[in-house]
């Protein structure tokens, strides 16, 4: 393997690692947002805590349409 090929392979790996870090960061941001939205929903509509997810989904669709 030539020096140029090694450098190219290293650059490729650095790019892949950067992309993985970006995906992980996006996942963490999405998780945080979903948790916060769920907390807001539970605070505004306490009955949501006792409802099954499907039941809550149907209820919200009916109310918002």
mmCIF file of C-alpha atoms in Angstrom:
data_model
loop_
_atom_site.group_PDB
_atom_site.id
_atom_site.type_symbol
_atom_site.label_atom_id
_atom_site.label_comp_id
_atom_site.label_asym_id
_atom_site.label_seq_id
_atom_site.Cartn_x
_atom_site.Cartn_y
_atom_site.Cartn_z
ATOM 1 C CA UNK A 1 0.000 0.000 0.000
ATOM 2 C CA UNK A 2 1.504 3.300 -1.037
ATOM 3 C CA UNK A 3 1.729 6.342 1.190
ATOM 4 C CA UNK A 4 -0.922 8.080 -0.919
ATOM 5 C CA UNK A 5 -3.321 5.151 -0.480
ATOM 6 C CA UNK A 6 -2.745 5.159 3.283
ATOM 7 C CA UNK A 7 -3.519 8.872 3.471
ATOM 8 C CA UNK A 8 -6.650 8.398 1.389
ATOM 9 C CA UNK A 9 -7.817 5.544 3.625
ATOM 10 C CA UNK A 10 -7.150 7.623 6.757
ATOM 11 C CA UNK A 11 -9.116 10.542 5.314
ATOM 12 C CA UNK A 12 -11.991 8.205 4.510
ATOM 13 C CA UNK A 13 -12.011 6.861 8.075
ATOM 14 C CA UNK A 14 -11.878 10.362 9.536
ATOM 15 C CA UNK A 15 -14.872 11.326 7.400
ATOM 16 C CA UNK A 16 -16.809 8.220 8.474
ATOM 17 C CA UNK A 17 -16.051 8.940 12.141
ATOM 18 C CA UNK A 18 -17.205 12.544 11.753
ATOM 19 C CA UNK A 19 -20.435 11.346 10.131
ATOM 20 C CA UNK A 20 -21.029 8.864 12.964
ATOM 21 C CA UNK A 21 -20.507 11.641 15.525
ATOM 22 C CA UNK A 22 -22.987 13.845 13.667
ATOM 23 C CA UNK A 23 -25.596 11.061 13.570
ATOM 24 C CA UNK A 24 -25.130 10.391 17.287
ATOM 25 C CA UNK A 25 -25.485 14.096 18.062
ATOM 26 C CA UNK A 26 -28.666 14.315 15.969
ATOM 27 C CA UNK A 27 -30.100 11.217 17.721
ATOM 28 C CA UNK A 28 -29.388 12.726 21.148
ATOM 29 C CA UNK A 29 -30.986 16.034 20.142
ATOM 30 C CA UNK A 30 -34.068 14.224 18.824
ATOM 31 C CA UNK A 31 -34.351 12.116 21.968
ATOM 32 C CA UNK A 32 -34.113 15.214 24.151
ATOM 33 C CA UNK A 33 -36.759 17.006 22.063
ATOM 34 C CA UNK A 34 -39.136 14.021 22.232
ATOM 35 C CA UNK A 35 -38.738 13.785 26.001
ATOM 36 C CA UNK A 36 -39.427 17.492 26.405
ATOM 37 C CA UNK A 37 -42.483 17.315 24.141
ATOM 38 C CA UNK A 38 -43.793 14.330 26.096
ATOM 39 C CA UNK A 39 -43.338 16.222 29.363
ATOM 40 C CA UNK A 40 -45.241 19.200 27.950
ATOM 41 C CA UNK A 41 -48.054 16.905 26.788
ATOM 42 C CA UNK A 42 -48.300 15.241 30.205
ATOM 43 C CA UNK A 43 -48.312 18.596 31.952
ATOM 44 C CA UNK A 44 -51.032 20.038 29.709
ATOM 45 C CA UNK A 45 -53.048 16.802 29.563
ATOM 46 C CA UNK A 46 -52.455 14.696 32.710
ATOM 47 C CA UNK A 47 -54.826 11.942 31.526
ATOM 48 C CA UNK A 48 -52.235 11.101 28.857
ATOM 49 C CA UNK A 49 -50.095 9.414 31.513
ATOM 50 C CA UNK A 50 -52.662 6.642 32.034
ATOM 51 C CA UNK A 51 -53.485 6.158 28.344
ATOM 52 C CA UNK A 52 -51.968 3.557 26.054
ATOM 53 C CA UNK A 53 -49.987 5.040 23.174
ATOM 54 C CA UNK A 54 -52.480 3.945 20.523
ATOM 55 C CA UNK A 55 -55.383 5.293 22.569
ATOM 56 C CA UNK A 56 -53.592 8.613 23.010
ATOM 57 C CA UNK A 57 -52.804 8.770 19.311
ATOM 58 C CA UNK A 58 -56.455 8.201 18.349
ATOM 59 C CA UNK A 59 -57.660 10.725 20.924
ATOM 60 C CA UNK A 60 -55.287 13.417 19.700
ATOM 61 C CA UNK A 61 -56.144 12.784 16.040
ATOM 62 C CA UNK A 62 -59.841 13.143 16.809
ATOM 63 C CA UNK A 63 -59.340 16.345 18.792
ATOM 64 C CA UNK A 64 -56.969 17.966 16.308
ATOM 65 C CA UNK A 65 -58.938 17.180 13.131
#
